[in-house]
CSV table of C-alpha atoms (C1' of nucleotides) in Angstrom, one decimal:
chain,number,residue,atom,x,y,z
A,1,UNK,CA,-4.9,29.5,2.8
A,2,UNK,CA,-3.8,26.2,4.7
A,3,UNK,CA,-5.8,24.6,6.9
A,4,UNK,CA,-4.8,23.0,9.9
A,5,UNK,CA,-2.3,20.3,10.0
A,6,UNK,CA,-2.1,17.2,12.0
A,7,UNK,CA,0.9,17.1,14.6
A,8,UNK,CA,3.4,15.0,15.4
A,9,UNK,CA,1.3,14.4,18.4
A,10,UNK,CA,-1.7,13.6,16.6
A,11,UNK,CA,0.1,11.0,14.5
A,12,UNK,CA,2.3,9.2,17.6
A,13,UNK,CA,-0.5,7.0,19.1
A,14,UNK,CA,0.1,4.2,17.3
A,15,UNK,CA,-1.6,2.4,14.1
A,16,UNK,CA,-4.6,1.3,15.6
A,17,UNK,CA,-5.4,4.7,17.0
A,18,UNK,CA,-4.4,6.8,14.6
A,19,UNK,CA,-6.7,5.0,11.5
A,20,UNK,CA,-10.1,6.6,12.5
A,21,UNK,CA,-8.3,10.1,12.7
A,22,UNK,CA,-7.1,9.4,9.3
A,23,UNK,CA,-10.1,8.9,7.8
A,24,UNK,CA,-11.7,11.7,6.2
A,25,UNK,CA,-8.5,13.7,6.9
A,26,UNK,CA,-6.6,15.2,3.5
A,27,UNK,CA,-3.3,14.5,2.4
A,28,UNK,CA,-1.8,17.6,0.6
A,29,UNK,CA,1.2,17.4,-1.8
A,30,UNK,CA,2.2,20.8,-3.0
A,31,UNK,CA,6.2,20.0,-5.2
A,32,UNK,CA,6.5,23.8,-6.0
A,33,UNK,CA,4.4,23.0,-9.5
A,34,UNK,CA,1.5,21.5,-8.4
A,35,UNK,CA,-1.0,20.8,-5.6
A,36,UNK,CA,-3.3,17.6,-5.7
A,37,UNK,CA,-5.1,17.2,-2.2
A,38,UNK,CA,-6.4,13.5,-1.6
A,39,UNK,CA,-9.2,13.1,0.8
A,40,UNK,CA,-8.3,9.1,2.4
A,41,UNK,CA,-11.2,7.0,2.4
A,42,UNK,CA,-9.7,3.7,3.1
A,43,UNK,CA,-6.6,2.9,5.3
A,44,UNK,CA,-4.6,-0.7,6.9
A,45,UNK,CA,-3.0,-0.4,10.2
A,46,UNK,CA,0.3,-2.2,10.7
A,47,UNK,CA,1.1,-2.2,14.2
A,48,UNK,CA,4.8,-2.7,14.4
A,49,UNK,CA,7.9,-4.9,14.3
A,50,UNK,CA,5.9,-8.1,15.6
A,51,UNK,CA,3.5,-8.1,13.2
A,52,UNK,CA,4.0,-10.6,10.5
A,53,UNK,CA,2.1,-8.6,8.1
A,54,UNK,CA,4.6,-5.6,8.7
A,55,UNK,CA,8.0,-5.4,6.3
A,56,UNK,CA,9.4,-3.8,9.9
A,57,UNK,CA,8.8,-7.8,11.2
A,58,UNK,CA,12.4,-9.1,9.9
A,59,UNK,CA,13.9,-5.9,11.5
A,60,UNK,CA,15.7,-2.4,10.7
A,61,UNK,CA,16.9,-2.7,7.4
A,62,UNK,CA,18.0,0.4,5.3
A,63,UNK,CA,14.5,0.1,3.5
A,64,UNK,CA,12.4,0.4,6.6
A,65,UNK,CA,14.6,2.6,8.9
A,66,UNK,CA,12.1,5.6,8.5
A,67,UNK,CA,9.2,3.5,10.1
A,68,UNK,CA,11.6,2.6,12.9
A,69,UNK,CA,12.4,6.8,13.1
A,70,UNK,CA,9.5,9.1,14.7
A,71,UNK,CA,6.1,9.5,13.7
A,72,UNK,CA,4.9,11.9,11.1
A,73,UNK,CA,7.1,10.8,8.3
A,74,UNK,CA,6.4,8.8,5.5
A,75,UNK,CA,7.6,5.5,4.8
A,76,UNK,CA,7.2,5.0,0.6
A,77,UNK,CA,8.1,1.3,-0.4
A,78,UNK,CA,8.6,0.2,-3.9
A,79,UNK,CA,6.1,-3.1,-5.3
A,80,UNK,CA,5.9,-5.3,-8.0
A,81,UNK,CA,9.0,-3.6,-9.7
A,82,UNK,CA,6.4,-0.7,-10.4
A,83,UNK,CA,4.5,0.8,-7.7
A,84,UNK,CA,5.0,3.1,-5.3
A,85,UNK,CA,2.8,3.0,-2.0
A,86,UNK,CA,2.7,5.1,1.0
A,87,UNK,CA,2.5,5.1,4.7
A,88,UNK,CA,2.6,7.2,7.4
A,89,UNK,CA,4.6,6.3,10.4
A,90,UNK,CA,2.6,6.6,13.6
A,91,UNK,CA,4.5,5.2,16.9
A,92,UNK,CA,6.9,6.3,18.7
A,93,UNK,CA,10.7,6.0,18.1
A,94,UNK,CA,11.7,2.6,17.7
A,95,UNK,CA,8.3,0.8,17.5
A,96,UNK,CA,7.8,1.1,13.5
A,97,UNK,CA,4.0,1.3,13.6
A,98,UNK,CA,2.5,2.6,10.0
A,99,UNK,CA,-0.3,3.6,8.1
A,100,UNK,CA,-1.2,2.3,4.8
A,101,UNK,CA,-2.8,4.6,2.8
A,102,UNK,CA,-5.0,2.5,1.0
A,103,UNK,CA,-7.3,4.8,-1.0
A,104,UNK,CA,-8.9,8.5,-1.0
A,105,UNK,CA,-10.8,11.1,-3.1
A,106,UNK,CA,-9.5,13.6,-5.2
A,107,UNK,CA,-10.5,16.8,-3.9
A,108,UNK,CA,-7.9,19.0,-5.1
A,109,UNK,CA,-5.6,19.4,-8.4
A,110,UNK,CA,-8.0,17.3,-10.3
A,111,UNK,CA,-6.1,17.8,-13.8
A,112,UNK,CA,-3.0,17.7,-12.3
A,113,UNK,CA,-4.3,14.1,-10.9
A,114,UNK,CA,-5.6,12.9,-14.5
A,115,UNK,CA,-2.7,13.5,-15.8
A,116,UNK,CA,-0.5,10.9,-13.5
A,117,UNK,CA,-3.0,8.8,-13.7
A,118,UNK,CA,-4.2,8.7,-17.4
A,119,UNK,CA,-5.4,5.0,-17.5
A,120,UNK,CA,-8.1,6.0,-14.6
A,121,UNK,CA,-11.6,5.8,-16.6
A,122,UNK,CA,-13.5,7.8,-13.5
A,123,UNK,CA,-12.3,10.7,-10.9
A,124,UNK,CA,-13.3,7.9,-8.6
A,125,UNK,CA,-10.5,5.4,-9.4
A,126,UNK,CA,-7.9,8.2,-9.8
A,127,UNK,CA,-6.5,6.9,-5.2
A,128,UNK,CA,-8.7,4.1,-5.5
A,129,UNK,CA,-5.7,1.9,-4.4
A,130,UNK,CA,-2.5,2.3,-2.6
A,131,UNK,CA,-0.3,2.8,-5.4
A,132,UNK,CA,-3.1,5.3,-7.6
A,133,UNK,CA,-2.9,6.9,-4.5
A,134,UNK,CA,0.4,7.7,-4.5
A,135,UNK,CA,0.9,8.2,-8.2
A,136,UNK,CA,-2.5,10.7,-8.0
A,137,UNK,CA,-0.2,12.3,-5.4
A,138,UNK,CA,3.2,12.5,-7.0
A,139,UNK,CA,4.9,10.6,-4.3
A,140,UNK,CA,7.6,8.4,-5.4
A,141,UNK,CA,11.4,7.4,-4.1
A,142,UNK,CA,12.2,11.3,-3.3
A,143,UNK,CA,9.2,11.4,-0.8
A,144,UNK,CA,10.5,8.6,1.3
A,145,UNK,CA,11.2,10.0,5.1
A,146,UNK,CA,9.5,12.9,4.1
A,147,UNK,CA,8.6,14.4,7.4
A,148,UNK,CA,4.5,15.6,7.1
A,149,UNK,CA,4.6,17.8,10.3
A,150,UNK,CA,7.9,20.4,9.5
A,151,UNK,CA,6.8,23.5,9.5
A,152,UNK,CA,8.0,24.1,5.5
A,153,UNK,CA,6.7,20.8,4.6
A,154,UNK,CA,5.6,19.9,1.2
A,155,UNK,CA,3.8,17.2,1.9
A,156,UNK,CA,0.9,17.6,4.9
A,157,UNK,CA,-2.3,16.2,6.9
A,158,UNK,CA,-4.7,18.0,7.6
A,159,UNK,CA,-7.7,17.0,9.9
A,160,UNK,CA,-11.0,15.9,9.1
A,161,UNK,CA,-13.3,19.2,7.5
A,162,UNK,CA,-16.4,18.0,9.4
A,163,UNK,CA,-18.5,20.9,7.8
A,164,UNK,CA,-17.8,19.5,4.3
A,165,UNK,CA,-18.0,15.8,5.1
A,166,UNK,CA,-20.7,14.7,7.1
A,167,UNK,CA,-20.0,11.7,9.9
A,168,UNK,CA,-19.8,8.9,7.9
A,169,UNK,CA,-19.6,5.2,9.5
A,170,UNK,CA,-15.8,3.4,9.6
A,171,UNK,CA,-15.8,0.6,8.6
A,172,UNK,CA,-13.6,-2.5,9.6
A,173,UNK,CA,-12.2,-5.8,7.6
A,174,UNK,CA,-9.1,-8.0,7.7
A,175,UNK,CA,-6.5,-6.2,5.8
A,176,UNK,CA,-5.6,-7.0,2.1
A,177,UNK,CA,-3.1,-9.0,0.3
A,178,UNK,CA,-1.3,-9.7,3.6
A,179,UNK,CA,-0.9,-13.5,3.3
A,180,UNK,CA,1.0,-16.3,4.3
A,181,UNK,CA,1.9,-17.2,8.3
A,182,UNK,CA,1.0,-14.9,10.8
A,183,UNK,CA,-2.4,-16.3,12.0
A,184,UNK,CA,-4.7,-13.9,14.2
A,185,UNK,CA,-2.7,-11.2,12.4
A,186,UNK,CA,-3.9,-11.8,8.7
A,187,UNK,CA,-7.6,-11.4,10.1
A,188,UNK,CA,-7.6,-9.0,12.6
A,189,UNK,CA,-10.2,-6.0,11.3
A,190,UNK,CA,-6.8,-3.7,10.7
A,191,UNK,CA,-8.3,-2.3,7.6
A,192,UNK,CA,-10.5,0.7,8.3
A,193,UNK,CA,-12.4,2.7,5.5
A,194,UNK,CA,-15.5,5.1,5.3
A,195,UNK,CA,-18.9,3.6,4.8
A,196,UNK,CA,-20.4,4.6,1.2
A,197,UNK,CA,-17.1,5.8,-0.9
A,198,UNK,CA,-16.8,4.7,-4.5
A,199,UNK,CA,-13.0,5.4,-4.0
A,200,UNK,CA,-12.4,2.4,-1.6
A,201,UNK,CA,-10.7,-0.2,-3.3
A,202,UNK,CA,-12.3,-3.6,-3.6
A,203,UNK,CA,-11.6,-6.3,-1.3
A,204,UNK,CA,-9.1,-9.2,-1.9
A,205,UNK,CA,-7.6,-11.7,0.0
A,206,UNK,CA,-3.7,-12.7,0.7
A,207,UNK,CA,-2.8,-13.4,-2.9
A,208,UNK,CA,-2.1,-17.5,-3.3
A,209,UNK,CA,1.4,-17.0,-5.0
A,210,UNK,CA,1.4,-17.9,-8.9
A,211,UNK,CA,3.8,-20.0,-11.0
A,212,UNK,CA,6.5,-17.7,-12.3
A,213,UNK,CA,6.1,-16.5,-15.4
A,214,UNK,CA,7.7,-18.2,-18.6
A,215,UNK,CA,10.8,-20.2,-16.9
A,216,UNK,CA,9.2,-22.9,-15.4
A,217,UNK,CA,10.1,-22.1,-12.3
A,218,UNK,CA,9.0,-24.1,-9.2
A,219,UNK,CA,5.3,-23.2,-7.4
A,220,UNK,CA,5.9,-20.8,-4.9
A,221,UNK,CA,4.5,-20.1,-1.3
A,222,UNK,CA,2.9,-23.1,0.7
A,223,UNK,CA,0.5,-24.1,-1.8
A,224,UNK,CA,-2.9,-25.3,-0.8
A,225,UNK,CA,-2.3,-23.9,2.7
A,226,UNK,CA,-2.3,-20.5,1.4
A,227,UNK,CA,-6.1,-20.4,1.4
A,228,UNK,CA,-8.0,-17.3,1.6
A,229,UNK,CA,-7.8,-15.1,4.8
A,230,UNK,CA,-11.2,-14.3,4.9
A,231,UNK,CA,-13.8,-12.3,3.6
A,232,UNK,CA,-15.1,-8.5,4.2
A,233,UNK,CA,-16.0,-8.5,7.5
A,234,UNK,CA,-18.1,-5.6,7.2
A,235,UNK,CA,-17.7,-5.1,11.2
A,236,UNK,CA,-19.5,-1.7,12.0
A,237,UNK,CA,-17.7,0.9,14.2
A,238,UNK,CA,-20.3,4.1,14.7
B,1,DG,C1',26.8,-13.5,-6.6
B,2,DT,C1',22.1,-15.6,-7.2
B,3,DT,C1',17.3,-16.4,-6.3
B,4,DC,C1',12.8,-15.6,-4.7
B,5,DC,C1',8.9,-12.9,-4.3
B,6,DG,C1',6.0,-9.0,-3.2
B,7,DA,C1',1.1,-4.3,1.5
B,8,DT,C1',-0.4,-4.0,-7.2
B,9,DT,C1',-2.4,-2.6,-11.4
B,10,DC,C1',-3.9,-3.2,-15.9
B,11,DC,C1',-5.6,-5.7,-19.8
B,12,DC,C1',-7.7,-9.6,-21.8
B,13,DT,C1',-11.0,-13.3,-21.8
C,1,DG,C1',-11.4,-14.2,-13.1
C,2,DG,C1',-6.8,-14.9,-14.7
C,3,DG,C1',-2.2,-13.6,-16.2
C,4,DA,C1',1.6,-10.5,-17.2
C,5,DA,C1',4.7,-6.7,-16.3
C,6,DT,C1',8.9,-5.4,-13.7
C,7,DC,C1',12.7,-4.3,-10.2
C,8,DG,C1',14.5,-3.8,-5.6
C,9,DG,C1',15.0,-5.9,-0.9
C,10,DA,C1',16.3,-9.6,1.7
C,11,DA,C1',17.6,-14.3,2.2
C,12,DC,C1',20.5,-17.8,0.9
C,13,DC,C1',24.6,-20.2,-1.0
DNA sequence: GTTCCGATTCCCT
DNA sequence: GGGAATCGGAACC
């Protein structure tokens, strides 16, 4: 039987608030087939259109006009001409605040999970990552704007079980890969994940941007400006 | 129309 | 620890 869901209201505060109720809590994929349930362990706040970090900072564009809709849907994104990665829009109308779902535990549709993810060595590393996490999942293209709080929804949060999973300590660090300008907002502790998982993904800085490959082209980014953000912060919030 | 580059992962050393 | 794979969005000409 389903358990409860998170609600629209729940997931309209904003990125900031909303990452600590999103920890622990399970994202549920059911496509008619198959049901894979990921516990999230490890999540990055984006807090809006003025944050540098954010793809909503240049504006509405047809790519991010679902984290400028409501909260509660799901803004998917396509990286590295590759990967899919998911997040959940959480401000109101207009203010494209989202959630990066970072990482999580399989808890649910194990097999099903090993099989979209058949280079994963451990159960641990099947989410351990933003796009394992979405490929564990099934979520792709087709679950962009997919609204998590419809009453016939597919795709679903539900809250934290606090009878299974025992108060763990969040954790908070500068969020990763987010680099070039933007300052205070490449080392603000926006990255919030549970003490003690083996399914949080490792720590790394703003890439430095490599030489493209094979055709000499020019170094990118700002060269040795592009220095490392910072490192895990480790900043304890009981 | 063309170019640049990424909120990454995997494999090899 | 380093490099390659790969393609779509957005900027630029």
């Amino acid at each position: 039987m389903p358990g409860d869901r998170l609600t629209r209201a729940d997931l309209s505060a904003g990125s900031l608030q909303v990452a600590p109720l999103l920890l622990g809590a399970v994202l549920v994929h059911h496509d008619g087939v198959a049901r894979v349930a990921v516990r999230l362990t490890e999540v990055e706040a984006y807090t809006g259109s003025a944050d540098p970090g954010s793809h909503a900072h240049r504006g509405r564009t047809p790519r991010t006009q679902v984290m400028f809709g409501p909260p509660g849907h799901l803004y998917v994104y396509f990286s590295y001409g590759m990967h899919w990665c998911a997040n959940v829009v959480c401000g109101p109308d207009g203010e494209a605040a989202a959630e990066l779902l970072r990482a999580g535990e399989v808890i649910e549709g194990l097999d099903v999970a090993r099989g979209r993810r058949p280079t994963a060595r451990v159960d641990a590393d099947l989410a351990r990552g933003p796009a394992r996490l979405a490929a564990a999942l099934g979520i792709g293209r087709d679950q962009n704007g997919a609204d998590l709080c419809a009453p016939a929804a597919t795709l679903w949060l539900e809250p934290p079980d606090a009878g299974r999973v025992p108060g763990r300590q969040t954790l908070t660090g500068p969020r990763v890969g987010v680099s070039g300008p933007g300052g205070d907002a490449r080392t603000f502790p926006w990255r919030f994940w549970t003490a003690d998982e083996p399914t949080v993904s490792t720590y790394r800085p703003g890439t430095p941007r490599r030489r493209r490959a094979g055709t000499g082209g020019r170094l990118s980014g700002a060269g040795d400006a592009d220095r490392e953000v910072g490192r895990d912060e480790r900043t304890a919030t009981p």
